[in-house]
mmCIF file of C-alpha atoms in Angstrom:
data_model
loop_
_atom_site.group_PDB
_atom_site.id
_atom_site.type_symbol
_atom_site.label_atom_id
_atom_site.label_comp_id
_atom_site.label_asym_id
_atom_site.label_seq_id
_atom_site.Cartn_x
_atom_site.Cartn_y
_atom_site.Cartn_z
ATOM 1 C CA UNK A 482 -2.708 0.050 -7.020
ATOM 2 C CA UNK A 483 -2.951 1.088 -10.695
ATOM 3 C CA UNK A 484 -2.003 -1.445 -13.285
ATOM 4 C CA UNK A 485 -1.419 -0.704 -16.578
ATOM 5 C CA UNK A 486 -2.642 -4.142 -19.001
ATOM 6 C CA UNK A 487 -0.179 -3.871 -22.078
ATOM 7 C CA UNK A 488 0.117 -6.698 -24.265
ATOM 8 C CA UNK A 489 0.716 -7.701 -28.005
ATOM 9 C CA UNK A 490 -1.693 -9.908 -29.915
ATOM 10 C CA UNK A 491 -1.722 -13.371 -29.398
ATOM 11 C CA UNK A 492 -1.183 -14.468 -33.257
ATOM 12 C CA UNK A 493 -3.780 -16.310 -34.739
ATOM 13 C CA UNK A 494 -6.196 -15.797 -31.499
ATOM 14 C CA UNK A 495 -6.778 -12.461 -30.173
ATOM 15 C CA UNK A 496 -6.300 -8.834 -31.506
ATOM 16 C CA UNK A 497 -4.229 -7.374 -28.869
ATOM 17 C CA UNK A 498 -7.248 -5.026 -27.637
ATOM 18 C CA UNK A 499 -9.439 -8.238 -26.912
ATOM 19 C CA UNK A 500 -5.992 -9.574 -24.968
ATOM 20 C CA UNK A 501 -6.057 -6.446 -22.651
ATOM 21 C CA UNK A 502 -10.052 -6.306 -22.661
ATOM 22 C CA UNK A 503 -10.121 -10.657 -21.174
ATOM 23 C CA UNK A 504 -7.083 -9.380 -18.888
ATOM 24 C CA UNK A 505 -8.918 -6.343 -17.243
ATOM 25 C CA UNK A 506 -12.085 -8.376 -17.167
ATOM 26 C CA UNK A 507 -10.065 -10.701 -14.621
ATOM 27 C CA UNK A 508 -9.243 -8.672 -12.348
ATOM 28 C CA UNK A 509 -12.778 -7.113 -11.957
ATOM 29 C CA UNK A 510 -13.769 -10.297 -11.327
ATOM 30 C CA UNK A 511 -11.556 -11.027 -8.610
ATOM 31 C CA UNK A 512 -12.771 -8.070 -6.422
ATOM 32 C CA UNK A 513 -8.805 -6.615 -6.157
ATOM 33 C CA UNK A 514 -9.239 -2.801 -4.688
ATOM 34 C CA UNK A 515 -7.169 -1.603 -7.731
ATOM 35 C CA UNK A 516 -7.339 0.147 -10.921
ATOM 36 C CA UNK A 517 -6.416 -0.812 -14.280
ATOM 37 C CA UNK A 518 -5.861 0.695 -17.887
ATOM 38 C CA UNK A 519 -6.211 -1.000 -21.108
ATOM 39 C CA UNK A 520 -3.053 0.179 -23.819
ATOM 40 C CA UNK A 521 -2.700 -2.697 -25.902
ATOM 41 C CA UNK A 522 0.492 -2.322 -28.189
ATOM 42 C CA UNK A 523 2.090 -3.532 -31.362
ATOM 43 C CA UNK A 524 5.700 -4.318 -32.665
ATOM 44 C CA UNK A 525 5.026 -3.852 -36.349
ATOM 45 C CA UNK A 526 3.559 -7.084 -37.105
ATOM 46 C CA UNK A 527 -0.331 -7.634 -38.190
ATOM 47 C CA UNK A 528 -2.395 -5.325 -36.524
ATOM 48 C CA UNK A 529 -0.069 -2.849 -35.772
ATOM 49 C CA UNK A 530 -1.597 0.276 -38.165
ATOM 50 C CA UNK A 531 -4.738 -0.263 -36.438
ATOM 51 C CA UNK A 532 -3.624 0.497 -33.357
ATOM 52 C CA UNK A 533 -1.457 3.322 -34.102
ATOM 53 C CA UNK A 534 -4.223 5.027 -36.237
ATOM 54 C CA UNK A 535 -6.671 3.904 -33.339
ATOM 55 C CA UNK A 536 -4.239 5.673 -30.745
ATOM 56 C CA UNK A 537 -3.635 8.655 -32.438
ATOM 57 C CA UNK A 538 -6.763 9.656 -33.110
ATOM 58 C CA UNK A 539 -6.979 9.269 -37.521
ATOM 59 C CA UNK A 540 -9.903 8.052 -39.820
ATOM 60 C CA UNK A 541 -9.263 5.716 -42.393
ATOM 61 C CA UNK A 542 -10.002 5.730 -46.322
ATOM 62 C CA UNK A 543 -10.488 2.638 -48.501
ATOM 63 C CA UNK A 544 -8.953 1.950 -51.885
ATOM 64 C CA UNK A 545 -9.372 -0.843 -54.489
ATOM 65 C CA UNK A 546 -5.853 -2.585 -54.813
ATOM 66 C CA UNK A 547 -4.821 -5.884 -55.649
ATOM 67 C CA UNK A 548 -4.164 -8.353 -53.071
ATOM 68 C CA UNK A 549 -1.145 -11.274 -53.112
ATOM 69 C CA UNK A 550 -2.786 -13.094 -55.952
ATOM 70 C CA UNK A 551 -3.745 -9.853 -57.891
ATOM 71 C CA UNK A 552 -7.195 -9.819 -57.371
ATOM 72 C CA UNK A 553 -9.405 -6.681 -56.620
ATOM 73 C CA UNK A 554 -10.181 -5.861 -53.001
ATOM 74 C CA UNK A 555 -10.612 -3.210 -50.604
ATOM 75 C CA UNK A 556 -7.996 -1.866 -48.477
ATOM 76 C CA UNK A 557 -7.468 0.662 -46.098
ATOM 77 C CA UNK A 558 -5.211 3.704 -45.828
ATOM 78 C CA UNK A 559 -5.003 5.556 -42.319
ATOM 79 C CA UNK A 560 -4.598 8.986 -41.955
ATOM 80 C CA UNK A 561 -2.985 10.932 -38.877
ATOM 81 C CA UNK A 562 -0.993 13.820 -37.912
ATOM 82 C CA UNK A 563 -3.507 16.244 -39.142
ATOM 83 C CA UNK A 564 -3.497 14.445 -42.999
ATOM 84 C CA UNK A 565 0.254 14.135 -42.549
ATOM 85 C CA UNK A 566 0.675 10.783 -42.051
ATOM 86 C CA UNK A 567 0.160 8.174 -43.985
ATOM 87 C CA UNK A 568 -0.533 4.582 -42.549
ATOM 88 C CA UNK A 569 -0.259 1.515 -43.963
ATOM 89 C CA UNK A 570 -1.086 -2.336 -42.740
ATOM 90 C CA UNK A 571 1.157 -4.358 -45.190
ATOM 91 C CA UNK A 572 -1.314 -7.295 -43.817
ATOM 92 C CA UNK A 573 -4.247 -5.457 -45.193
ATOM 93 C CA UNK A 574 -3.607 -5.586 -49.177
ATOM 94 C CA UNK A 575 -0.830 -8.268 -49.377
ATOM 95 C CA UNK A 576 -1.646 -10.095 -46.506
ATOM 96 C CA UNK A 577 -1.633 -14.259 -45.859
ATOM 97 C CA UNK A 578 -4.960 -13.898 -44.308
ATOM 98 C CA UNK A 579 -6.066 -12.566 -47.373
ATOM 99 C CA UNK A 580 -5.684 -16.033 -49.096
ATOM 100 C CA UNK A 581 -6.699 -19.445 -48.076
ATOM 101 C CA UNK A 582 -4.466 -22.571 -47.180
ATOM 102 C CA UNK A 583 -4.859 -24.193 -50.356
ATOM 103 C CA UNK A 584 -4.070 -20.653 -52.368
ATOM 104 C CA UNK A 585 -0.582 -20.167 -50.848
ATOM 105 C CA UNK A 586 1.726 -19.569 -54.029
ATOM 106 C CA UNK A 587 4.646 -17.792 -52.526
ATOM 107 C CA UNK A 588 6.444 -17.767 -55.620
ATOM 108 C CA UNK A 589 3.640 -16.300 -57.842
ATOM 109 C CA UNK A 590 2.605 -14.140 -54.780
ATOM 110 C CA UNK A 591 2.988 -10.003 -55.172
ATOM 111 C CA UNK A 592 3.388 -7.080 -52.237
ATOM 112 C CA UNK A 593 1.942 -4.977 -55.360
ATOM 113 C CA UNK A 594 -1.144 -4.554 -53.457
ATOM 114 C CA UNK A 595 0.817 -2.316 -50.976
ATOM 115 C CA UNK A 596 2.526 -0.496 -53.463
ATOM 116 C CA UNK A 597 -0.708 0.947 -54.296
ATOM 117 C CA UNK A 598 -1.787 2.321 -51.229
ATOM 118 C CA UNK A 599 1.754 4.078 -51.133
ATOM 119 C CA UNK A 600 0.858 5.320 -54.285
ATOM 120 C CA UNK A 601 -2.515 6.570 -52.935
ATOM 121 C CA UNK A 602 -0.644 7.896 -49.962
ATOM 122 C CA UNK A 603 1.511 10.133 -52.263
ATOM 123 C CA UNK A 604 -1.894 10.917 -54.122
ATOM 124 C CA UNK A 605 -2.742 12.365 -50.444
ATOM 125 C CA UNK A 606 0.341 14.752 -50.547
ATOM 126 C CA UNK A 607 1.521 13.366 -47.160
ATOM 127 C CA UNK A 608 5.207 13.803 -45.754
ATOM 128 C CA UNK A 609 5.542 10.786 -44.102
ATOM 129 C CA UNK A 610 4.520 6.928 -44.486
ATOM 130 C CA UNK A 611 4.482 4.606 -41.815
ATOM 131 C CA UNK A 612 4.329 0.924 -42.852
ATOM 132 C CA UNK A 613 4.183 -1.851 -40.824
ATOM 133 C CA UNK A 614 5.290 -5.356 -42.642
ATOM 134 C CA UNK A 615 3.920 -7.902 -40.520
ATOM 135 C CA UNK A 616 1.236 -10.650 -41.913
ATOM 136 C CA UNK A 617 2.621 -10.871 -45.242
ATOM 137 C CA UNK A 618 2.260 -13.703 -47.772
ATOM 138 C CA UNK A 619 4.400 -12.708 -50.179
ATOM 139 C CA UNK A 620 8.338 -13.232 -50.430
ATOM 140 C CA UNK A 621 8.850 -11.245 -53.245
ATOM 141 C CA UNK A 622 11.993 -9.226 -52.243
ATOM 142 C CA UNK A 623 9.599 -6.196 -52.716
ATOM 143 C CA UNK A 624 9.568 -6.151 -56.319
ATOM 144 C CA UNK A 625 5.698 -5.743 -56.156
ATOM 145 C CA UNK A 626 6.029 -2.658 -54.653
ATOM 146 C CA UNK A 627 8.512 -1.009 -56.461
ATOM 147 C CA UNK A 628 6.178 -2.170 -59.637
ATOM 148 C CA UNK A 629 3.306 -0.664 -58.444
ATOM 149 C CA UNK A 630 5.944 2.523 -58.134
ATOM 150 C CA UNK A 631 6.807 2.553 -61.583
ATOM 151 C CA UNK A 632 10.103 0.543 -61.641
ATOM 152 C CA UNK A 633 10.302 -2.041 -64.664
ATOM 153 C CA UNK A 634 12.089 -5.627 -64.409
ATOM 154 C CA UNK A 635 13.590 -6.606 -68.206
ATOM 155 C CA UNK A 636 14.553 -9.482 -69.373
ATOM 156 C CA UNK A 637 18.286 -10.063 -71.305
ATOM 157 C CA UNK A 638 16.286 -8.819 -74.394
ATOM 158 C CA UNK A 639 14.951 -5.352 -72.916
ATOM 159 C CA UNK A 640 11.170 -7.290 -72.600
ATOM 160 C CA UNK A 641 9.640 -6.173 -69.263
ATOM 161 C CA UNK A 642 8.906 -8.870 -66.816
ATOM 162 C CA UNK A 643 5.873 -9.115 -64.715
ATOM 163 C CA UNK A 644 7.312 -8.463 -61.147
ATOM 164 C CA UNK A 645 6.635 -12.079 -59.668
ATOM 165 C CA UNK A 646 9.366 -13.819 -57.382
ATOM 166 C CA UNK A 647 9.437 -17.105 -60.382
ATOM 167 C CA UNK A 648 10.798 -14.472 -62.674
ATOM 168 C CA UNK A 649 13.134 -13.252 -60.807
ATOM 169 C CA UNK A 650 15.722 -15.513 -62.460
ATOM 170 C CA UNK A 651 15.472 -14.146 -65.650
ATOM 171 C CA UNK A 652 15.374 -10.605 -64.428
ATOM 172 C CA UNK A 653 18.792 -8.396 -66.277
ATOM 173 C CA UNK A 654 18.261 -4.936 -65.489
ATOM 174 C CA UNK A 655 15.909 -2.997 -63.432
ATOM 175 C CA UNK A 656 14.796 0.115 -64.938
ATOM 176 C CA UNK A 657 13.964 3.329 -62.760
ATOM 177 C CA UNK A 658 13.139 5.483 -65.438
ATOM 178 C CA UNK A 659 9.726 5.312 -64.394
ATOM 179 C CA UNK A 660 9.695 5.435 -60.760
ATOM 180 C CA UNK A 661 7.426 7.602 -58.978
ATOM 181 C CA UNK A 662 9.541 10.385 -57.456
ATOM 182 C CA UNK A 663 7.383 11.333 -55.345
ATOM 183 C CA UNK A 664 8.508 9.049 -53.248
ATOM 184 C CA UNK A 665 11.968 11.231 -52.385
ATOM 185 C CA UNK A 666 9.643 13.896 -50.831
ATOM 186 C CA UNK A 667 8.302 11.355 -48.193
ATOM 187 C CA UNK A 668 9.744 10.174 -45.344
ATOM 188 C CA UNK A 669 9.210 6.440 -44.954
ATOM 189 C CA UNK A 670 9.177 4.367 -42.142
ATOM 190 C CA UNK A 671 9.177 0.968 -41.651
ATOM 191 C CA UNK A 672 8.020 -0.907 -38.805
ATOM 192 C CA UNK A 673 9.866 -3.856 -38.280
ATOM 193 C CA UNK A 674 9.436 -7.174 -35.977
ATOM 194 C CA UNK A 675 12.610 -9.260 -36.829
ATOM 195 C CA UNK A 676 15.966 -8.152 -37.402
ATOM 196 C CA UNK A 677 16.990 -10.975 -40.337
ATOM 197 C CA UNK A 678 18.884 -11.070 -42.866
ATOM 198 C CA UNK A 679 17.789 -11.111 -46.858
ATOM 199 C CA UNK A 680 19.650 -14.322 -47.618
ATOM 200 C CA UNK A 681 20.940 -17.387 -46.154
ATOM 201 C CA UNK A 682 19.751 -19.830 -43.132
ATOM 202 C CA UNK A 683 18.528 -16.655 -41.154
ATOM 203 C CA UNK A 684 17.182 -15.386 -44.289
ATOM 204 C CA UNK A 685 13.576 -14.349 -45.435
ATOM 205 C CA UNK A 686 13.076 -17.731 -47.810
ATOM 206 C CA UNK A 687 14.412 -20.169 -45.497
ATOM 207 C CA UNK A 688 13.163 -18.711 -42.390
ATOM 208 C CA UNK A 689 9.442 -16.886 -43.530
ATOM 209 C CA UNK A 690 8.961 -18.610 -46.460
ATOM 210 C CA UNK A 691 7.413 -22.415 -44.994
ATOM 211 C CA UNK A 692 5.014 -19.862 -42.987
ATOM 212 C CA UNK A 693 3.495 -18.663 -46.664
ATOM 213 C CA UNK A 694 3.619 -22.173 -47.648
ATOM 214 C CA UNK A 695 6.697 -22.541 -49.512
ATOM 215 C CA UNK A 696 7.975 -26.216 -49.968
ATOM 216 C CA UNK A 697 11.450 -27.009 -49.654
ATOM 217 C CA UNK A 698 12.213 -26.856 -53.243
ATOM 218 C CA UNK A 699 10.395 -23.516 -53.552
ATOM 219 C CA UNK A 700 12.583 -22.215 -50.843
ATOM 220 C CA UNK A 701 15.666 -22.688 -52.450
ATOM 221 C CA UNK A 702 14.135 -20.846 -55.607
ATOM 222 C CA UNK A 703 13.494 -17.953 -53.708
ATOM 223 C CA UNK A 704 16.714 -17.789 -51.900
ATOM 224 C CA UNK A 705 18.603 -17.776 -55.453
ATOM 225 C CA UNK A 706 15.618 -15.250 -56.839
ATOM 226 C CA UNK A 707 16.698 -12.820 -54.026
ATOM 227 C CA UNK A 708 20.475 -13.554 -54.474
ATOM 228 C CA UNK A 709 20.002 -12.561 -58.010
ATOM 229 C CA UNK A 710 18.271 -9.455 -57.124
ATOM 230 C CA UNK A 711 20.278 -8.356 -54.709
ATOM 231 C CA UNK A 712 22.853 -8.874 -57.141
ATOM 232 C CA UNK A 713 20.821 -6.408 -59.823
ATOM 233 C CA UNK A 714 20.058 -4.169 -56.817
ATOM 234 C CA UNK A 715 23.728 -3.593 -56.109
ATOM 235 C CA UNK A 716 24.684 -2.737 -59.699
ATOM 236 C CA UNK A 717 21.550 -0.309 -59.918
ATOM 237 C CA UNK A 718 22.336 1.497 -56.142
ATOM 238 C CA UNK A 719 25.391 0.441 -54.849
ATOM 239 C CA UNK A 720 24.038 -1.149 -51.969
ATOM 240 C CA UNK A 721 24.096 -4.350 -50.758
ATOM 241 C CA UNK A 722 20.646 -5.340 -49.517
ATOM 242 C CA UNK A 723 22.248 -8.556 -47.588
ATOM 243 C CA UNK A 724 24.428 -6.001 -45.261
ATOM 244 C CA UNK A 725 20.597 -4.558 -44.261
ATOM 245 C CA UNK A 726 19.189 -4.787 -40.561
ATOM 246 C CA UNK A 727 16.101 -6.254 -40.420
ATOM 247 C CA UNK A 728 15.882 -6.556 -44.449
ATOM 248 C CA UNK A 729 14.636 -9.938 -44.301
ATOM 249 C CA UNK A 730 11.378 -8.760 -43.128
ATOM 250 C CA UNK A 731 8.231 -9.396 -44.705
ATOM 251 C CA UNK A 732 10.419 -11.629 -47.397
ATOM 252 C CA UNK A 733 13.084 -8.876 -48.233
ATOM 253 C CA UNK A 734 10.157 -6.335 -48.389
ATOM 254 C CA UNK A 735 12.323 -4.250 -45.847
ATOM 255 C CA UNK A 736 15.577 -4.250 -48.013
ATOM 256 C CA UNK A 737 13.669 -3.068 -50.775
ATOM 257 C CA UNK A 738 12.158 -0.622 -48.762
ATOM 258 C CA UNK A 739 15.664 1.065 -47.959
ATOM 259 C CA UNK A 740 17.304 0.550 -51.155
ATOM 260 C CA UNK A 741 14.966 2.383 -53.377
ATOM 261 C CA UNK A 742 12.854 4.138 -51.662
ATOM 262 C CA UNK A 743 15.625 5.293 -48.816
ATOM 263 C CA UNK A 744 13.154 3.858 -45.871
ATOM 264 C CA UNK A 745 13.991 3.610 -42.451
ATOM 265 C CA UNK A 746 13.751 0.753 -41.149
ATOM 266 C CA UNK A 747 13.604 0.604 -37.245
ATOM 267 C CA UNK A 748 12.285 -1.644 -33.634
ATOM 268 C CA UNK A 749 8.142 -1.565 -34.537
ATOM 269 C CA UNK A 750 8.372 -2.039 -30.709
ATOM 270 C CA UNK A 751 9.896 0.790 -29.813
ATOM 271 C CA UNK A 752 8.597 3.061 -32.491
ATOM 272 C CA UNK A 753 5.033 2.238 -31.599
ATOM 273 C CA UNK A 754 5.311 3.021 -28.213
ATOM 274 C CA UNK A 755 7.270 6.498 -28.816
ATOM 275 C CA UNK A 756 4.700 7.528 -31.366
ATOM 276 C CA UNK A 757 1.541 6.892 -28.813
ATOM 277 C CA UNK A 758 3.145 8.030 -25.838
ATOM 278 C CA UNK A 759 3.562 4.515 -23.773
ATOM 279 C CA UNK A 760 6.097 6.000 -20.964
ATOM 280 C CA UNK A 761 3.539 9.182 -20.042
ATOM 281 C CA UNK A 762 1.049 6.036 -18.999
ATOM 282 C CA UNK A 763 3.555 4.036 -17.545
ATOM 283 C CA UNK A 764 4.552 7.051 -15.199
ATOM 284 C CA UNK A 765 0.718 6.403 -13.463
ATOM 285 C CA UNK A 766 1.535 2.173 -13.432
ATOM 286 C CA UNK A 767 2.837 0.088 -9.922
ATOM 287 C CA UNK A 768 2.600 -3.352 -12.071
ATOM 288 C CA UNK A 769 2.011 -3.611 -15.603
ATOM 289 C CA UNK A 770 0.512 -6.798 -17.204
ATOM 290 C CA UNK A 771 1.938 -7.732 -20.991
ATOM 291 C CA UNK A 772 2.196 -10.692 -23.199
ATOM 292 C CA UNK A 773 2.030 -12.681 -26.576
ATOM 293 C CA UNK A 774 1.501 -15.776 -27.801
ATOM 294 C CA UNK A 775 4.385 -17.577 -26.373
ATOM 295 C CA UNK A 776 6.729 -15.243 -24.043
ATOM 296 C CA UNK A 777 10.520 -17.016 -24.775
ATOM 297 C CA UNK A 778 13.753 -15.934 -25.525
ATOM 298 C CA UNK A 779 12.609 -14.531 -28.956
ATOM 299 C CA UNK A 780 10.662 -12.382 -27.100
ATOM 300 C CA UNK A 781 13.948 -10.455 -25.922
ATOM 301 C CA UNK A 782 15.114 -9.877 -29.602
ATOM 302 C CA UNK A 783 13.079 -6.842 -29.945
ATOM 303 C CA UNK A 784 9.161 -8.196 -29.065
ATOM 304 C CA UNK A 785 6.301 -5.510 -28.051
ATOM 305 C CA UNK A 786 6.368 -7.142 -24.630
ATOM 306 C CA UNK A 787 10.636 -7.076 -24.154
ATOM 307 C CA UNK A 788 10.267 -3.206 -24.858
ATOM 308 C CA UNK A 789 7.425 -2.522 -22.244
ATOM 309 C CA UNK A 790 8.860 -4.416 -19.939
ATOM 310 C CA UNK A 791 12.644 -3.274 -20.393
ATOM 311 C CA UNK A 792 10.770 0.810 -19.703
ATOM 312 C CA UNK A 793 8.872 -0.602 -16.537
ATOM 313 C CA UNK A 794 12.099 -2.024 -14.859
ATOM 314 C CA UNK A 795 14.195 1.137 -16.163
ATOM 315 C CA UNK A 796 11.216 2.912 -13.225
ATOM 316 C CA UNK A 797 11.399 -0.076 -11.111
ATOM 317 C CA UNK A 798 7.990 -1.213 -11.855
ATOM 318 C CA UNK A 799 6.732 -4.814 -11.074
ATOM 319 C CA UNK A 800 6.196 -6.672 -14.329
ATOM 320 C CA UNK A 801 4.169 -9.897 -15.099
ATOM 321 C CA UNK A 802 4.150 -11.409 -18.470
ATOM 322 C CA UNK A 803 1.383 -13.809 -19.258
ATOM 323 C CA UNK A 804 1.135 -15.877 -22.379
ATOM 324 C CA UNK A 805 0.246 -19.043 -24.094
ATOM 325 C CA UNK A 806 3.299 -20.957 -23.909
ATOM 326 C CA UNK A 807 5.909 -20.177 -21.730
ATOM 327 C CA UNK A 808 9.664 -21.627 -21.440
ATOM 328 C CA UNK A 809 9.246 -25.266 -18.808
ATOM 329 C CA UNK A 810 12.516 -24.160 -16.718
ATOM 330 C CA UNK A 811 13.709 -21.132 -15.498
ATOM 331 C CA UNK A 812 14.944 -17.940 -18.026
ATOM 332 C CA UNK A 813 17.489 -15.842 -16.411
ATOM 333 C CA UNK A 814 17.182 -13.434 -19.485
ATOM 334 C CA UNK A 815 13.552 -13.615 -19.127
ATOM 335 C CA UNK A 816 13.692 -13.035 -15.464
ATOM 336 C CA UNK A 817 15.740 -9.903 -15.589
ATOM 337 C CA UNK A 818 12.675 -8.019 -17.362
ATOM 338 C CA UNK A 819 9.450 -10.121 -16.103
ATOM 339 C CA UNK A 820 8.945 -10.658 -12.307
ATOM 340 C CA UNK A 821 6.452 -13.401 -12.567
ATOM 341 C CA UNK A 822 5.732 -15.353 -16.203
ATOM 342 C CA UNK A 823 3.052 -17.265 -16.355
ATOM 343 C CA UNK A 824 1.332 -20.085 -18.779
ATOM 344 C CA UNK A 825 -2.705 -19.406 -19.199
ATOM 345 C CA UNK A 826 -3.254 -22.694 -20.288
ATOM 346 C CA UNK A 827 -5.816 -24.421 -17.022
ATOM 347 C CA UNK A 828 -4.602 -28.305 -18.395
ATOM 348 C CA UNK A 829 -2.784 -30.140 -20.977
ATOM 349 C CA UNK A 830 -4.553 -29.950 -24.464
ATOM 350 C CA UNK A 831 -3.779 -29.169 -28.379
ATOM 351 C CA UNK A 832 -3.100 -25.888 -29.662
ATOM 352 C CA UNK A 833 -6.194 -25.651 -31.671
ATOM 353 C CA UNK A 834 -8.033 -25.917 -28.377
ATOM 354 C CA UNK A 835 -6.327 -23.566 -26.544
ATOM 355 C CA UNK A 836 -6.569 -21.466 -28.681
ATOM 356 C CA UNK A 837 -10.286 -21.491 -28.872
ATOM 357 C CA UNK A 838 -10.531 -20.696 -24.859
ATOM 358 C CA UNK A 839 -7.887 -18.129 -24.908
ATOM 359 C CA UNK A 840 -10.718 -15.690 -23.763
ATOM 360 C CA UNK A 841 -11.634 -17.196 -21.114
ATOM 361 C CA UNK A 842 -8.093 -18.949 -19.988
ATOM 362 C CA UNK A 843 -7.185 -15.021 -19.693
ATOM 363 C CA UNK A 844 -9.835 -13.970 -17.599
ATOM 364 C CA UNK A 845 -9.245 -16.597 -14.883
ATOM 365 C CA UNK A 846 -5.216 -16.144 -14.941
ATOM 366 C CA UNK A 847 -5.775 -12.871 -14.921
ATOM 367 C CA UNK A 848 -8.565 -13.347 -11.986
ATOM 368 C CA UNK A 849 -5.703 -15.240 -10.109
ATOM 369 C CA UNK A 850 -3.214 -12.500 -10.131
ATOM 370 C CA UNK A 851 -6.147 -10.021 -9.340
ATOM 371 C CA UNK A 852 -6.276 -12.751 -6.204
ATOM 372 C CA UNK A 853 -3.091 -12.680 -5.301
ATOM 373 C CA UNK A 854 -2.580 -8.371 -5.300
ATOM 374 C CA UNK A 855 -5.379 -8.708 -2.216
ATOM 375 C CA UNK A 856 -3.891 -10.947 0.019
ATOM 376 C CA UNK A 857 -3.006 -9.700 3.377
ATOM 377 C CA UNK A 858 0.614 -8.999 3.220
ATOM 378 C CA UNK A 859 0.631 -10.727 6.855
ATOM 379 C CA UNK A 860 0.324 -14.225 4.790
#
């Protein structure tokens, strides 16, 4: 038996290569006659560049840019495709691990940071820009970005305005006289793990914006910031950012994204695994091993797992799913891509602490279903 160990990160825990590295570690351990290949994947959220650069074989460069709060850091720019390619971990310059608990100031918070390494990316002369949004602390609709790209915010008075989400209010007019058109000779792509709205109860403030420590009162500021530039946006393009698939990503980054600089936006999921070739390894797999964090129905709407396991079934391969925190009863959606889903937690305890013996809670799951493949099928 070959199994092929695919899983996403477990957020806050483990990078998705030590998820698949614990995993195959298990089954060694249990003394199962089979073999087993490590191809941990991504659905654009944090860590997803990495891999993709990692996978395809590119180096990465580091530039100074500014990070959520606009201070100076280091951040890196992958290159692939022979120097065509441009990759970019939104996570990496405007990232919320890039600020500390008590620094979370989602309305004074700025994706500029990112803007810059597109800008460096265009400095590169590359055709194509792959971003992926996830890990962000900003909800800025963007506006960072499209600063750090030349586009001006004024005021009713023609005074520019620094491109921070608590100025939105007053913006009047966006000016493109500046922009960087550069940008129109570069295909972007955007990497996307939720398919939300800009505004509203599904939107990017309400939804994303307690997770970058918005309070409730800053939440409602940031749904009528976006509101009013979504109204600007519309005069300025025509479009409607609210009527945009997945544009509440990253908080409205992804709207932004495909209003001005004519992005794509698509499944990270799906777009990772057709750029590194997932189905040519899955065509050597009998079982194949994913998971996440917690493996629920949100899973199905478009998670690195759902898409793994939706190819394996499509070639009528056995599936397990292993995670965290699983659903208490019974999922027939859940059952209709994963064979067998299982909890790793060994006994009742806080998250903190599971967290801390994810490692090793992996290892023996992953031990037991190593166990299990060598029984005699007599039993």
């Amino acid at each position: 038996m070959h199994i092929l160990i695919a899983p996403n990160a477990f957020k806050h825990s483990l990078s998705a290569n030590q998820i698949a590295e614990a995993i195959q570690e298990g089954l060694k351990r249990s003394g199962a006659t089979c073999t087993s290949e490590c191809f941990p994947i991504a659905d654009g959220g944090d860590g997803t560049g990495q891999l993709i650069v990692e996978k395809c074989g590119g180096i990465w460069h580091k530039y100074d840019v500014h990070d959520p709060l606009g201070r100076l850091i280091k951040a890196p720019l992958g290159i692939i495709d022979q120097g065509k390619t441009a990759v970019i971990e939104m996570a990496d310059a405007s990232g919320i691990r890039l600020v500390r608990s008590d620094e979370m100031l989602p309305l004074m918070a700025s994706s500029f940071g990112t803007g810059e390494l597109i800008r460096f990316a265009l400095d590169r002369n590359v055709s194509r820009i792959i971003i992926g949004l996830g890990g962000s602390a900003t909800v800025d609709g963007g506006i960072g970005i499209l600063s750090a790209l030349g586009i001006k915010f004024r005021d009713a008075d023609g005074a520019e305005l620094a491109a921070l989400p608590i100025n939105i209010s007053r913006f009047h007019q966006i000016d493109l006289s500046g922009f960087d058109s550069r940008i129109f000779n570069c295909q972007i792509t955007v990497l996307c793990d939720v398919d939300n709205l800009l505004l509203g109860e599904q939107g990017s403030a309400v939804v994303f914006g307690p997770q970058k420590g918005a309070s409730p009162s800053d939440i409602k500021l940031l749904d009528l910031a976006l509101t009013k530039l979504r109204d600007l946006a519309f005069q300025s393009t025509g479009i409607d950012m609210n009527e945009i698939l997945h544009g509440g990503a990253a908080g409205g980054i992804a709207a932004s994204l495909f209003t001005f600089l004519h992005a794509r936006l698509v499944n990270g999921a799906e777009h990772f695994l057709e750029l590194t070739d997932f189905e040519k390894r899955l065509k050597n797999a009998d079982l194949l091993i994913t998971g996440e964090g917690c493996l629920d129905e949100q899973t199905l709407q478009g998670k690195g797992p759902f898409a793994v396991a939706k190819l394996a079934k499509e070639s009528n391969i056995t599936v397990i799913g292993i995670a965290g925190s699983v659903p208490l009863n019974e999922n027939p959606n859940l059952n209709r891509y994963f064979d067998i889903v299982m909890p790793i937690g060994n006994e009742p305890t806080d998250l903190q602490t599971a967290m801390n013996f994810t490692t090793s809670n992996l290892i023996r799951t992953a031990s037991v279903i190593g166990k299990f493949l060598s029984l005699p099928k007599t039993i």
